[in-house]
PDB file of C-alpha atoms in Angstrom:
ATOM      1  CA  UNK A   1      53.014  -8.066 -28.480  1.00  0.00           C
ATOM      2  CA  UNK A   2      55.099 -11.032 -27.943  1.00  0.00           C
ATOM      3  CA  UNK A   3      54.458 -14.117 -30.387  1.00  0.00           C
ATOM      4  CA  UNK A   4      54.711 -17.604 -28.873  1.00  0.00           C
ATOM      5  CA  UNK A   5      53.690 -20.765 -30.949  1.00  0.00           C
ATOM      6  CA  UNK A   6      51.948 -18.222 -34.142  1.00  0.00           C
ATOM      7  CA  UNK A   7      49.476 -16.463 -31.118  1.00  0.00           C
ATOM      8  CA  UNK A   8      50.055 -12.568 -30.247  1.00  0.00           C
ATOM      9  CA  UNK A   9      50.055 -13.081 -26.246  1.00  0.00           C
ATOM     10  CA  UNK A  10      49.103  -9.836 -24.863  1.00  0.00           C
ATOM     11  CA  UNK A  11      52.157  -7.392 -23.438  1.00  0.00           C
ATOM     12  CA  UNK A  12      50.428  -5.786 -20.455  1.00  0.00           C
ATOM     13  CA  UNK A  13      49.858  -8.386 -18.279  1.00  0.00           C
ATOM     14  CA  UNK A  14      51.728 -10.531 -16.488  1.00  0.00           C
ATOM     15  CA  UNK A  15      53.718 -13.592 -17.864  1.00  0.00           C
ATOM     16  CA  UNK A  16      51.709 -16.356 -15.926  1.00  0.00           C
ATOM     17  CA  UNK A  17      48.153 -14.713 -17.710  1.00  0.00           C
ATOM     18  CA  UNK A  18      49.887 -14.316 -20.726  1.00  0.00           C
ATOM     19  CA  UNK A  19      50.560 -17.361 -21.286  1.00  0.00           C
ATOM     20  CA  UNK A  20      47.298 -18.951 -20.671  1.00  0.00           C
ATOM     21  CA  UNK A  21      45.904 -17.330 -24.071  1.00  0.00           C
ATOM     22  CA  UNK A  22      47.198 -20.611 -25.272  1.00  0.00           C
ATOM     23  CA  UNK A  23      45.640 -22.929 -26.323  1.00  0.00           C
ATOM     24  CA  UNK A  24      45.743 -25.652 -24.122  1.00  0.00           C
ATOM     25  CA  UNK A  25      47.559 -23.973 -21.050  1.00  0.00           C
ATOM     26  CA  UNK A  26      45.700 -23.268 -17.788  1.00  0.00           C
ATOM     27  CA  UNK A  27      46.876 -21.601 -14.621  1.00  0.00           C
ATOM     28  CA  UNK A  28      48.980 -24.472 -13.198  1.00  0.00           C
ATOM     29  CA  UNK A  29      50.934 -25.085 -16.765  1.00  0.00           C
ATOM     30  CA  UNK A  30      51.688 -21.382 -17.240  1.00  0.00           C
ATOM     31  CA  UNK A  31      53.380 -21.773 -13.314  1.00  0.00           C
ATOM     32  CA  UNK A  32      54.993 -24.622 -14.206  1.00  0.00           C
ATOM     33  CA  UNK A  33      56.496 -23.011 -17.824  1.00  0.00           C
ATOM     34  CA  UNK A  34      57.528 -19.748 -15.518  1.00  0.00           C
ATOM     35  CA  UNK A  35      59.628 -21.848 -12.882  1.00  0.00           C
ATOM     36  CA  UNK A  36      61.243 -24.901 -15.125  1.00  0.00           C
ATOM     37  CA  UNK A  37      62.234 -21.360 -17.980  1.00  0.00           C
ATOM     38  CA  UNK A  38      63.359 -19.370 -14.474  1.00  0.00           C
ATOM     39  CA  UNK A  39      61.326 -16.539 -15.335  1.00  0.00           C
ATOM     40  CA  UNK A  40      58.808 -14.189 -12.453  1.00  0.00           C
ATOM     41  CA  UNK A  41      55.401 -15.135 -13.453  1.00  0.00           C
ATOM     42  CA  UNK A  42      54.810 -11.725 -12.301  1.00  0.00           C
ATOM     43  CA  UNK A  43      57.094 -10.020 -14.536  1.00  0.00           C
ATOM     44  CA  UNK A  44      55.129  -8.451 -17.138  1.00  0.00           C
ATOM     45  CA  UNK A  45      55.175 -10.292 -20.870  1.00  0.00           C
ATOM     46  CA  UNK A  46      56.527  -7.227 -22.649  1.00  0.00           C
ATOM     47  CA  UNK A  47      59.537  -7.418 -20.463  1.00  0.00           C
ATOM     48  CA  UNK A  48      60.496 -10.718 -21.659  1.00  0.00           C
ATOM     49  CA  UNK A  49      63.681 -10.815 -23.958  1.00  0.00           C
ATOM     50  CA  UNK A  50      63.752 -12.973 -27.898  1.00  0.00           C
ATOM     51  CA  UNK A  51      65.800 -15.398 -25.505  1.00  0.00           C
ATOM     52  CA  UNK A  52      63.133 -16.344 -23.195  1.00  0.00           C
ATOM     53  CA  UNK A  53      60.698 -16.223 -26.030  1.00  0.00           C
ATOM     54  CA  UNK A  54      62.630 -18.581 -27.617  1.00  0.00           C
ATOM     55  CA  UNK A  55      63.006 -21.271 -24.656  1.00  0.00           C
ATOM     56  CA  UNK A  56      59.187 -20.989 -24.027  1.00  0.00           C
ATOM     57  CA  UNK A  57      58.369 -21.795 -27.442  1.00  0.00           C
ATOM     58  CA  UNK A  58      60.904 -24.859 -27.474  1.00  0.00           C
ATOM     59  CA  UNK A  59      60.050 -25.976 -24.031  1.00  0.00           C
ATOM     60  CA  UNK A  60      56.070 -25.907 -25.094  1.00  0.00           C
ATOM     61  CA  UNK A  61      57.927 -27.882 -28.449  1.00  0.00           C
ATOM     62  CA  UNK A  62      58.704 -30.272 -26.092  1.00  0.00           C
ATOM     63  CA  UNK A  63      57.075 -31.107 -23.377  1.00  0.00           C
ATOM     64  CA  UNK A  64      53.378 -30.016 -23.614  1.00  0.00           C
ATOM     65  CA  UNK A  65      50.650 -30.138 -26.750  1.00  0.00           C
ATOM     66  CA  UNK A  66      49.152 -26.858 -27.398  1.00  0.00           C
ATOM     67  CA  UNK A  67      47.388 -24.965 -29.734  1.00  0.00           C
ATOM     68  CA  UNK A  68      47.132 -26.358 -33.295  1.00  0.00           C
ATOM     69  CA  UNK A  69      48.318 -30.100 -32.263  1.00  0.00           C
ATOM     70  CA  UNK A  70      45.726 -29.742 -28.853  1.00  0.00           C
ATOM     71  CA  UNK A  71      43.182 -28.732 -31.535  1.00  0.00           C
ATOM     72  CA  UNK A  72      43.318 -31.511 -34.178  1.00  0.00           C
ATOM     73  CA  UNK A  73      44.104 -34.510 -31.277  1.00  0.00           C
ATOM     74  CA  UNK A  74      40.783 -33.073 -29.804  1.00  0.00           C
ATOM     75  CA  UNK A  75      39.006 -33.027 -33.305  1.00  0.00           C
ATOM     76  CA  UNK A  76      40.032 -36.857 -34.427  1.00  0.00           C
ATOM     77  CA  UNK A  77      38.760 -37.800 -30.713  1.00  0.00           C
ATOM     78  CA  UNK A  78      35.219 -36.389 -31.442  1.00  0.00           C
ATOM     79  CA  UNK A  79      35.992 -38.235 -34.887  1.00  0.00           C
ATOM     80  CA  UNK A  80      36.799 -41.412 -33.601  1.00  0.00           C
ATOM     81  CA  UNK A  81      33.713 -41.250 -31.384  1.00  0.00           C
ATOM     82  CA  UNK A  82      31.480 -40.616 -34.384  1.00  0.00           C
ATOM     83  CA  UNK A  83      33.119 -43.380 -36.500  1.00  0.00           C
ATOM     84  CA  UNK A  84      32.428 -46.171 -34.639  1.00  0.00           C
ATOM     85  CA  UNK A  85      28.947 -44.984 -33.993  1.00  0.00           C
ATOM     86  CA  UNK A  86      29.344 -44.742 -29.601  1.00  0.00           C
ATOM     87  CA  UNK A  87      26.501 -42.941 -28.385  1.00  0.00           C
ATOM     88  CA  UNK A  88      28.697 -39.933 -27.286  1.00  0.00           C
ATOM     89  CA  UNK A  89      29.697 -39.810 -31.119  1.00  0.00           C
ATOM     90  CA  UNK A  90      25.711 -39.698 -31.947  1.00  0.00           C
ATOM     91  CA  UNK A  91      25.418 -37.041 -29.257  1.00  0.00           C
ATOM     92  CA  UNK A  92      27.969 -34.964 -30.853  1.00  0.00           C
ATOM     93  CA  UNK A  93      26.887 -35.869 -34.716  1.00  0.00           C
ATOM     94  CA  UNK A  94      23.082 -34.215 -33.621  1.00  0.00           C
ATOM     95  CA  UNK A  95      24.703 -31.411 -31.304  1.00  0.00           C
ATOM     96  CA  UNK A  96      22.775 -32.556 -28.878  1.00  0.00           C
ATOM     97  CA  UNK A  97      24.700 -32.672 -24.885  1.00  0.00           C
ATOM     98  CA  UNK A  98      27.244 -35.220 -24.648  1.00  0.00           C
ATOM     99  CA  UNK A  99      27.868 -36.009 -21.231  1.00  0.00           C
ATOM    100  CA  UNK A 100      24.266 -36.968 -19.699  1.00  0.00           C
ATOM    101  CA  UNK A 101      22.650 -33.434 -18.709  1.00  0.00           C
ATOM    102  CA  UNK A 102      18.935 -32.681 -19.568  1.00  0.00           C
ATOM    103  CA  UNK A 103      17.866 -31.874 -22.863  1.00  0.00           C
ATOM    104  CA  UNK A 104      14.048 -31.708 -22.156  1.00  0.00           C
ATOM    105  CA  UNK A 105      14.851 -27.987 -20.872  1.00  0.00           C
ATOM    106  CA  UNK A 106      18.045 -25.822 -20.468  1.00  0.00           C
ATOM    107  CA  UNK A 107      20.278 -27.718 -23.784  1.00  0.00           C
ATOM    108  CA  UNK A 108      20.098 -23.983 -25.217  1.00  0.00           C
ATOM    109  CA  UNK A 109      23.872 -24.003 -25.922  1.00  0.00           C
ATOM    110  CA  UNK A 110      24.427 -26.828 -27.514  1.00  0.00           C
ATOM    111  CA  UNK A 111      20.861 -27.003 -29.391  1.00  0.00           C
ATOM    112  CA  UNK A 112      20.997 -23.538 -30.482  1.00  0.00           C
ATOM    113  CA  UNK A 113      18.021 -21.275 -30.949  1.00  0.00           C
ATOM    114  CA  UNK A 114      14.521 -22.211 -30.405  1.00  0.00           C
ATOM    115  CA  UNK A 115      12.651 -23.226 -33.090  1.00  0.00           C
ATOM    116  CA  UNK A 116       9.218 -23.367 -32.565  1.00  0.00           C
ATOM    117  CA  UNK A 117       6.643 -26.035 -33.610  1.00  0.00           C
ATOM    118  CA  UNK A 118       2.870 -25.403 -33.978  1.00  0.00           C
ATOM    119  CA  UNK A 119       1.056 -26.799 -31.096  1.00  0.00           C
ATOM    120  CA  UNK A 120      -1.912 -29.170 -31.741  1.00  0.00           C
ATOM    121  CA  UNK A 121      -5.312 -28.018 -32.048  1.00  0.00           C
ATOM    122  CA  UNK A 122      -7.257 -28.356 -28.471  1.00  0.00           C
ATOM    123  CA  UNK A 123     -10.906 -29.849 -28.346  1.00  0.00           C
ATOM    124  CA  UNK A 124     -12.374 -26.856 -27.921  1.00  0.00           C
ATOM    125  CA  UNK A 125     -11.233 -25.500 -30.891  1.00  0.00           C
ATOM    126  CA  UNK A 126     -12.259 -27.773 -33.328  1.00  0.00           C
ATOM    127  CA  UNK A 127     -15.717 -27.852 -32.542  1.00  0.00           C
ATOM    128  CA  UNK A 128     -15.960 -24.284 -34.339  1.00  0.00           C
TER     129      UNK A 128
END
């Protein structure tokens, strides 16, 4: 398994997937790291020599944030949000949906389990 930027990118597919098990780099990236390194995005990743390894690491170095970096410029955003009190950094300080979708019904993801709450006692059943 080839190692690029500390992650084990898996050696039977090709480079182009590969690469996207970065952090950080979708489809169009990983095509655009193939052509500017000169590489066959086909080619498969365990083909790839130390060399090439080497100038995809340094180009990443370079040119594009990934992985670790990506992570903590994401995590002082969210941060920055909840430090000067926005209402997107409330959103995200309750885990409640940030960007303006229901939460009435279907917030399961970001709310987590259900917890239920007793319902209150009808009219019928109190009188006894």
């Amino acid at each position: 398994m080839p190692r690029i930027q500390g992650v084990d990118i898996p050696s039977d597919k090709p480079t182009f997937i590969a690469l996207q098990y970065l952090y950080g780099v979708g489809p169009h990236v990983a095509f655009e790291i193939c052509h500017s390194v000169g590489i066959d995005p086909q080619r498969k990743s365990r083909e790839m020599s130390e060399d090439v390894l080497a100038r995809i690491s340094a180009l990443l170095d370079k040119d594009y944030t990934v992985e670790g970096q990506l992570r903590r410029q994401v995590q002082q955003n969210v941060m920055r949000l909840k430090d000067i009190q926005s209402y997107r950094g409330l959103r995200h300080r309750r885990g409640l949906p940030v960007r303006g979708q229901r939460t009435r019904t279907n917030a399961r993801t970001r709310k987590g389990v259900k917890k239920t709450v007793a319902g209150k006692k009808g009219v019928k059943d109190m009188k006894h």
